[in-house]
XYZ file of C-alpha atoms in Angstrom:
516
model
C -19.628 3.215 -8.108
C -18.780 -0.285 -9.238
C -20.152 -1.754 -6.040
C -23.706 -0.741 -6.823
C -26.200 -3.413 -7.760
C -26.687 -3.253 -11.494
C -28.929 -4.903 -13.999
C -28.114 -6.007 -17.512
C -27.994 -2.355 -18.479
C -24.520 -0.915 -18.999
C -22.659 1.104 -16.384
C -19.936 3.527 -17.431
C -16.974 4.189 -15.143
C -15.637 7.516 -16.325
C -12.353 7.541 -14.422
C -10.995 4.289 -15.803
C -12.934 4.208 -19.061
C -14.618 0.918 -18.142
C -17.936 -0.221 -19.561
C -19.681 -3.196 -18.010
C -22.086 -4.902 -20.376
C -23.011 -8.410 -21.393
C -20.500 -9.397 -24.092
C -18.886 -12.785 -23.822
C -15.580 -11.159 -24.651
C -13.863 -8.363 -22.724
C -12.574 -5.675 -25.078
C -9.686 -3.318 -24.339
C -8.118 -0.562 -26.418
C -4.541 0.240 -25.389
C -3.593 3.782 -26.433
C 0.175 3.416 -26.170
C 0.847 6.763 -27.853
C -1.349 8.623 -25.339
C 0.811 7.972 -22.269
C 1.052 11.129 -20.154
C 1.442 10.061 -16.538
C 4.003 7.980 -14.684
C 3.097 5.182 -12.292
C 5.177 6.113 -9.269
C 7.055 3.194 -7.776
C 5.890 4.523 -4.403
C 2.418 3.131 -5.138
C 4.048 -0.187 -4.207
C 5.071 0.956 -0.719
C 4.869 -1.048 2.497
C 3.786 -0.409 6.082
C 5.198 -1.902 9.292
C 3.750 -0.848 12.618
C 4.647 -1.792 16.170
C 1.704 -4.170 16.220
C 1.692 -7.863 17.092
C 4.592 -9.634 15.395
C 4.925 -7.083 12.601
C 8.212 -5.747 13.972
C 9.267 -8.107 16.770
C 9.673 -11.593 15.331
C 8.732 -10.415 11.850
C 11.621 -8.024 11.197
C 13.601 -7.725 14.412
C 14.929 -10.766 16.251
C 17.866 -9.108 18.007
C 21.566 -9.580 17.576
C 21.718 -12.634 19.851
C 19.046 -14.613 17.957
C 19.802 -18.001 16.391
C 17.703 -16.869 13.405
C 20.169 -15.596 10.766
C 20.253 -11.809 11.017
C 22.294 -8.737 10.239
C 22.511 -6.457 13.265
C 19.284 -7.989 14.595
C 17.267 -7.772 11.357
C 16.125 -11.057 9.764
C 18.122 -11.949 6.657
C 15.322 -14.020 5.081
C 12.818 -11.171 5.346
C 15.259 -8.663 3.859
C 16.013 -11.004 0.946
C 12.300 -11.525 0.260
C 11.451 -7.822 0.346
C 14.373 -6.996 -1.947
C 12.801 -9.352 -4.496
C 9.817 -7.029 -4.801
C 11.922 -3.840 -4.794
C 9.922 -2.104 -2.092
C 10.245 1.644 -2.735
C 9.334 2.950 0.717
C 8.491 1.670 4.189
C 6.109 3.480 6.540
C 6.910 3.350 10.278
C 6.277 3.329 13.312
C 2.491 3.450 12.765
C -0.451 3.629 12.410
C -2.144 4.366 15.675
C 1.093 3.520 17.478
C 2.767 6.570 15.902
C 0.735 9.015 17.968
C 1.838 7.477 21.244
C 5.456 6.862 20.191
C 8.153 9.122 21.605
C 11.190 8.701 19.430
C 13.818 9.521 22.050
C 12.765 6.373 23.928
C 14.122 4.389 20.974
C 17.686 5.697 20.717
C 20.867 5.055 22.683
C 21.976 1.788 24.315
C 19.123 -0.723 24.045
C 19.486 -1.939 27.609
C 18.857 1.610 28.848
C 15.804 2.382 26.729
C 12.556 2.835 28.681
C 9.818 0.232 28.361
C 6.177 1.085 27.728
C 2.834 -0.610 27.238
C 1.473 -0.668 23.710
C -2.034 0.428 24.656
C -3.347 0.310 21.099
C -2.301 -3.196 20.177
C -2.679 -6.006 22.687
C -1.475 -4.243 25.830
C 1.945 -5.861 25.480
C 5.243 -4.387 26.656
C 7.185 -2.421 24.047
C 10.871 -2.440 24.999
C 11.915 0.073 22.317
C 14.748 -2.183 21.135
C 13.703 -1.392 17.563
C 13.993 2.372 17.193
C 15.220 5.043 14.819
C 18.703 3.637 14.130
C 17.364 0.094 13.685
C 14.644 1.295 11.309
C 17.079 3.311 9.226
C 19.420 0.301 9.138
C 16.518 -1.791 7.836
C 15.836 0.756 5.097
C 19.515 0.754 4.158
C 19.574 -3.040 3.968
C 16.458 -3.011 1.801
C 17.585 -0.118 -0.384
C 14.262 1.575 0.310
C 13.155 5.071 1.332
C 11.941 5.650 4.892
C 8.481 7.087 5.435
C 8.294 8.229 9.043
C 5.013 9.115 10.716
C 5.533 11.669 13.485
C 3.602 11.949 16.750
C 1.124 14.819 16.563
C -1.547 13.235 18.778
C 0.381 13.073 22.065
C 3.693 14.643 21.084
C 4.906 18.220 20.953
C 5.986 20.421 18.083
C 9.464 20.470 19.614
C 9.614 16.660 19.722
C 8.715 16.271 16.054
C 10.999 19.101 14.989
C 13.936 17.575 16.846
C 13.325 14.157 15.241
C 13.632 15.708 11.773
C 16.792 17.497 12.925
C 18.247 14.327 14.463
C 17.739 12.402 11.253
C 18.633 14.909 8.561
C 20.772 17.839 9.772
C 24.355 17.865 8.540
C 26.102 20.379 10.760
C 26.315 21.700 14.295
C 23.329 21.199 16.552
C 22.419 19.392 19.761
C 20.496 16.726 17.817
C 23.290 16.170 15.296
C 25.704 15.787 18.217
C 23.364 13.300 19.905
C 23.076 11.300 16.684
C 26.869 11.103 16.474
C 27.079 9.980 20.097
C 24.701 7.155 19.171
C 26.972 5.978 16.371
C 25.873 7.880 13.272
C 27.976 10.830 12.146
C 26.402 11.432 8.747
C 22.711 12.364 8.473
C 20.213 10.193 6.659
C 18.033 11.179 3.743
C 14.368 11.199 4.758
C 11.849 12.659 2.317
C 8.482 11.312 3.397
C 7.184 12.678 6.682
C 3.698 12.013 8.045
C 2.422 14.743 10.370
C 0.225 12.548 12.537
C -1.994 9.579 11.690
C -5.787 9.172 11.648
C -6.157 12.310 13.712
C -9.924 12.090 13.335
C -9.721 8.895 15.435
C -6.892 7.175 17.305
C -4.570 10.109 16.578
C -6.475 12.555 18.761
C -10.211 12.517 17.900
C -9.814 15.932 16.272
C -12.052 17.885 13.966
C -10.789 18.578 10.468
C -10.514 22.292 11.208
C -8.530 21.760 14.406
C -6.226 19.234 12.771
C -5.533 21.453 9.769
C -4.416 24.225 12.136
C -2.233 21.761 14.031
C -0.732 20.508 10.784
C 0.236 24.034 9.769
C 1.947 24.532 13.131
C 3.810 21.210 13.239
C 4.739 21.204 9.553
C 6.276 24.673 9.866
C 8.849 23.282 12.287
C 9.528 20.158 10.202
C 12.344 21.909 8.396
C 14.404 21.159 5.320
C 18.053 20.764 6.220
C 20.606 21.060 3.455
C 19.624 19.020 0.422
C 17.002 17.017 2.343
C 13.587 18.233 1.167
C 10.604 16.925 3.101
C 7.370 15.751 1.546
C 5.034 16.649 4.421
C 2.001 14.363 4.422
C -1.179 15.384 6.205
C -3.375 12.876 8.000
C -6.228 12.642 5.538
C -9.689 11.096 5.573
C -11.034 7.586 5.810
C -12.777 6.315 2.681
C -15.190 8.738 1.082
C -15.091 11.465 3.743
C -14.721 14.390 1.348
C -15.529 16.976 4.035
C -12.281 16.181 5.875
C -10.355 16.363 2.605
C -11.925 19.682 1.616
C -11.166 21.272 4.985
C -7.511 20.281 4.731
C -7.120 21.393 1.128
C -8.800 24.725 1.853
C -6.962 25.515 5.104
C -3.402 24.271 4.500
C -1.072 26.306 2.235
C 0.127 24.179 -0.654
C 3.755 25.113 0.014
C 3.513 23.126 3.280
C 1.583 20.216 1.812
C 3.313 17.471 -0.147
C 0.583 14.869 0.208
C -2.652 13.912 1.932
C -3.098 10.394 3.233
C -6.161 8.242 2.597
C -7.083 5.097 4.513
C -9.582 2.500 3.384
C -10.000 -1.137 4.402
C -12.095 -3.859 2.805
C -14.197 -5.891 5.233
C -16.368 -8.719 3.843
C -18.956 -8.105 6.588
C -18.683 -5.336 9.184
C -16.399 -4.036 11.926
C -17.820 -6.268 14.663
C -17.877 -9.420 12.502
C -15.353 -9.117 9.709
C -15.470 -12.723 8.514
C -12.849 -15.439 8.295
C -9.687 -15.114 6.230
C -9.932 -18.700 4.978
C -13.458 -19.995 5.582
C -15.811 -18.214 3.172
C -18.149 -19.058 0.304
C -18.488 -17.555 -3.158
C -21.093 -15.025 -2.033
C -18.748 -13.635 0.639
C -15.935 -13.577 -1.903
C -18.185 -11.661 -4.307
C -19.045 -9.157 -1.565
C -15.344 -8.684 -0.779
C -14.611 -7.857 -4.412
C -17.636 -5.539 -4.596
C -16.300 -3.595 -1.637
C -12.731 -3.557 -2.955
C -14.016 -1.992 -6.166
C -15.205 0.979 -4.105
C -11.626 2.168 -4.078
C -12.041 3.480 -7.611
C -15.059 5.577 -6.667
C -13.337 6.860 -3.513
C -10.323 8.013 -5.531
C -12.599 9.775 -8.017
C -14.417 11.606 -5.204
C -11.320 12.633 -3.275
C -9.417 13.636 -6.432
C -12.310 15.820 -7.481
C -12.036 17.757 -4.205
C -8.250 18.035 -4.449
C -8.498 19.292 -8.038
C -10.472 22.346 -6.879
C -7.586 23.565 -4.712
C -4.693 21.952 -6.558
C -5.537 21.759 -10.264
C -1.876 21.242 -11.146
C -1.907 18.016 -9.075
C 1.228 18.898 -7.126
C -0.146 17.392 -3.901
C -0.083 13.607 -3.889
C -2.944 11.432 -2.703
C -1.177 8.896 -0.480
C -3.233 5.751 0.160
C -0.925 4.767 2.975
C -3.236 2.206 4.607
C -5.338 -0.181 2.557
C -6.094 -3.885 2.351
C -8.433 -6.657 3.454
C -9.307 -6.921 7.141
C -10.708 -10.146 8.596
C -11.178 -11.636 12.045
C -7.913 -12.800 13.601
C -6.889 -16.422 13.329
C -8.424 -18.572 16.102
C -6.276 -18.732 19.202
C -4.244 -15.604 18.464
C -4.193 -12.322 20.382
C -7.089 -10.176 19.073
C -4.859 -7.105 19.321
C -2.209 -8.605 17.045
C -4.417 -8.611 13.907
C -2.838 -11.810 12.564
C -4.726 -13.304 9.620
C -4.056 -15.807 6.854
C -3.839 -14.750 3.227
C -5.575 -16.589 0.371
C -6.012 -16.392 -3.370
C -8.907 -14.015 -2.627
C -6.346 -11.569 -1.230
C -4.136 -11.886 -4.301
C -7.087 -11.078 -6.550
C -8.141 -8.018 -4.549
C -4.524 -6.830 -4.214
C -4.168 -6.951 -7.987
C -7.480 -5.148 -8.373
C -6.426 -2.325 -6.044
C -3.005 -1.950 -7.620
C -4.604 -1.721 -11.066
C -6.886 1.011 -9.725
C -3.944 2.943 -8.259
C -2.040 2.619 -11.542
C -4.990 4.013 -13.468
C -5.209 6.984 -11.051
C -1.475 7.698 -11.036
C -2.048 11.318 -12.054
C -3.112 11.934 -8.438
C -2.150 8.805 -6.478
C 1.571 9.101 -5.758
C 1.942 6.571 -2.945
C 0.140 3.575 -1.483
C 1.079 1.321 1.434
C -0.619 -2.005 1.982
C -1.404 -2.838 5.612
C 0.822 -4.519 6.556
C 4.116 -6.022 5.421
C 4.583 -8.921 7.869
C 2.262 -10.924 10.168
C -0.430 -8.214 10.351
C -3.625 -7.894 8.279
C -3.081 -8.439 4.523
C 0.592 -9.219 4.893
C 3.099 -10.233 2.263
C 5.113 -12.399 4.631
C 4.194 -14.675 7.538
C 6.817 -15.864 10.009
C 6.757 -18.709 12.526
C 9.938 -18.639 14.571
C 12.772 -19.276 12.142
C 10.394 -20.193 9.313
C 8.983 -17.803 6.730
C 6.111 -18.070 4.243
C 5.424 -15.818 1.251
C 1.715 -15.109 0.865
C -0.341 -14.904 -2.355
C -0.270 -11.110 -1.987
C 3.548 -11.198 -2.059
C 3.516 -12.779 -5.510
C 1.224 -10.045 -6.839
C 3.727 -7.419 -5.681
C 6.531 -9.374 -7.321
C 4.563 -9.587 -10.577
C 3.721 -5.873 -10.538
C 7.314 -4.621 -10.216
C 7.165 -4.105 -13.992
C 4.974 -1.034 -13.399
C 7.461 0.801 -11.158
C 8.074 4.286 -12.627
C 6.667 3.190 -15.991
C 4.456 5.284 -18.266
C 0.792 4.518 -17.634
C -1.072 3.514 -20.798
C -4.670 4.748 -20.871
C -7.256 2.005 -21.374
C -10.668 1.983 -22.953
C -12.292 -0.999 -21.386
C -15.482 -2.953 -21.944
C -15.705 -5.832 -19.497
C -17.993 -8.788 -19.418
C -19.833 -9.102 -16.114
C -19.605 -11.474 -13.176
C -23.123 -12.012 -11.876
C -24.278 -13.639 -8.671
C -27.776 -13.607 -7.185
C -28.921 -10.568 -9.128
C -25.761 -8.543 -8.543
C -23.067 -7.811 -11.107
C -19.498 -6.556 -11.149
C -16.904 -6.461 -13.938
C -15.334 -9.865 -14.444
C -12.016 -8.419 -15.586
C -9.900 -5.515 -14.401
C -6.624 -4.304 -15.908
C -3.885 -1.702 -16.056
C -0.989 -1.266 -18.470
C 2.312 0.565 -18.717
C 5.357 1.041 -20.934
C 8.831 0.866 -19.398
C 11.984 2.778 -20.315
C 12.986 0.047 -22.783
C 9.660 0.354 -24.612
C 8.243 -2.934 -23.346
C 4.503 -3.032 -22.735
C 3.195 -4.696 -19.588
C -0.456 -5.403 -18.940
C -1.705 -6.829 -15.666
C -5.164 -8.368 -15.638
C -7.260 -9.995 -12.959
C -10.133 -12.357 -13.703
C -12.389 -11.854 -10.699
C -14.846 -14.562 -11.724
C -14.702 -17.481 -9.319
C -15.407 -20.195 -11.894
C -15.445 -18.919 -15.488
C -12.548 -18.192 -17.817
C -12.676 -14.896 -19.694
C -11.665 -14.087 -23.249
C -9.976 -10.685 -23.589
C -9.365 -8.926 -26.898
C -6.886 -6.030 -26.765
C -6.462 -3.646 -29.662
C -3.053 -1.937 -29.470
C -2.817 1.559 -30.920
C 0.217 3.793 -31.321
C 2.902 1.088 -31.222
C 3.720 -2.314 -32.690
C 4.666 -5.478 -30.819
C 5.513 -8.913 -32.153
C 6.570 -11.165 -29.297
C 5.542 -11.679 -25.711
C 5.714 -13.691 -22.513
C 3.441 -14.102 -19.527
C 3.117 -15.115 -15.876
C 0.088 -16.163 -13.861
C -0.944 -16.425 -10.208
C -3.761 -18.797 -9.294
C -4.651 -21.718 -7.050
C -6.926 -24.698 -6.689
C -9.605 -22.662 -4.903
C -10.333 -19.167 -3.680
C -9.433 -20.400 -0.204
C -5.989 -21.674 -1.250
C -3.210 -20.291 0.925
C 0.437 -20.885 1.685
C 1.697 -22.459 4.894
C 5.012 -23.783 6.157
C 3.874 -27.252 5.030
C 2.515 -26.062 1.639
C 4.457 -22.907 0.764
C 3.553 -22.902 -2.942
C -0.208 -23.525 -2.958
C -0.493 -20.087 -4.553
C 2.517 -18.817 -6.466
C 3.687 -17.619 -9.868
C 4.127 -19.742 -12.982
C 4.611 -19.213 -16.700
C 1.540 -18.263 -18.752
C 1.136 -18.911 -22.471
C -2.611 -18.438 -22.965
C -2.294 -15.444 -25.282
C -1.460 -14.634 -28.886
C -0.685 -11.456 -30.796
C -1.641 -10.929 -34.436
C -1.350 -7.589 -36.264
C -1.442 -5.601 -33.015
C -4.433 -7.460 -31.642
C -3.657 -9.279 -28.417
C -6.016 -12.066 -27.411
C -5.794 -13.436 -23.872
C -7.619 -16.395 -22.370
C -7.799 -15.653 -18.659
C -8.419 -18.661 -16.411
C -10.945 -18.221 -13.630
C -9.748 -16.573 -10.377
C -6.359 -15.583 -11.738
C -3.928 -12.683 -12.003
C -1.980 -12.507 -15.273
C 0.843 -10.304 -16.534
C 1.654 -10.166 -20.245
C 4.834 -8.535 -21.521
C 5.088 -7.474 -25.169
C 8.192 -6.467 -27.101
């Protein structure tokens, strides 16, 4: 919707209440007393696949490594991810999930079978990072596991036994095997993906065939004791509403806890995605245009889900999203390693604002991916680690975790380039348990500051503080040599007077304002 070429005439975005027109000043009405929905912390989830150096070298270095680790898991990465309070971690894929056989990844590591990762680079997977290592990682992080089971090449029995191995507290062959491998007590695992991208790498299935398979597999993914599964179906890519409708129509709601949605932003196309760091303003503008499509996609898919689930009990889980560029020169094309610039921070903030504003239906989102792959939050180089611009957005947005979403009425000034126009400003807001108001805004304009006037209704605030993320250029990025080219700093470019908040947003910036 927002990506369409528009003229000086206004365009109304019904879902978010945004009006794009030509005022110099962006105007927002914050209806604090109209909060109804909660922004689930799981919107800020992460995704780590057995892909490139996402797991090996990024998370797992082994117990004999000179890199400081706890039972083989990097201490620096754990400390960084705890800073952003990641609520869940999706694993082992991705496309890898539907060729992963979990029993290859348990027991003594030296006895685990090796395999070739046919999806990603044709490298040898030694299965040294398996179920126990992943659950240890989640324990160290204090996060919930989100496991994606193998429906594409695996059996119903295999998936059923994995759930049993992880979660059954009692007598069974799988519980006994778990104890033999060093874990007496079961784990808590709520989020369970029943296959991944089954329209493509997960089996090239039709929606009808997959929905029947989901019913079969999900039936045998049982609840043991107090562990209640949220069974997540492999949903559509982008705006494919036919796939969504088939699933919603054919799968009983008592089996269905969520439906996944995948959508990537490519500046160009699949065969020539564009460089992560070498781009001009026009390509930046196109990237933002395409990122804004997420709002329209959520409107379309939610509309279909509402027909079959008007009570909104089934979550829309955007468990793969982010910017996808060509790999960095000289790296393995199958490893999907790319740099991360201020452009990525701006589009991350934009997407997270969109998810916040759709929190009545969107219950989870997982950026692709956490470390060293696609739009990652962390880059590692041997023993060294770099936090990307996207990382700092996630750190800034922790204020929204499980907070009450504040509805916005929004009239944005426009960002125009070569006859095309998009909103210059995007925002979301929430109120936390202590009553503090947090608004996150992104100025998408590459070169012009924006004046924002916010009228606050239904509550009174007198004091505030702010933080900002920006950089010298859209291409600014963090490296081992320059780790703080894009980071967070204090922001004071706002004032509040009789419940009117005025903010002066610098060009190409993400800002968070807290009011008390």
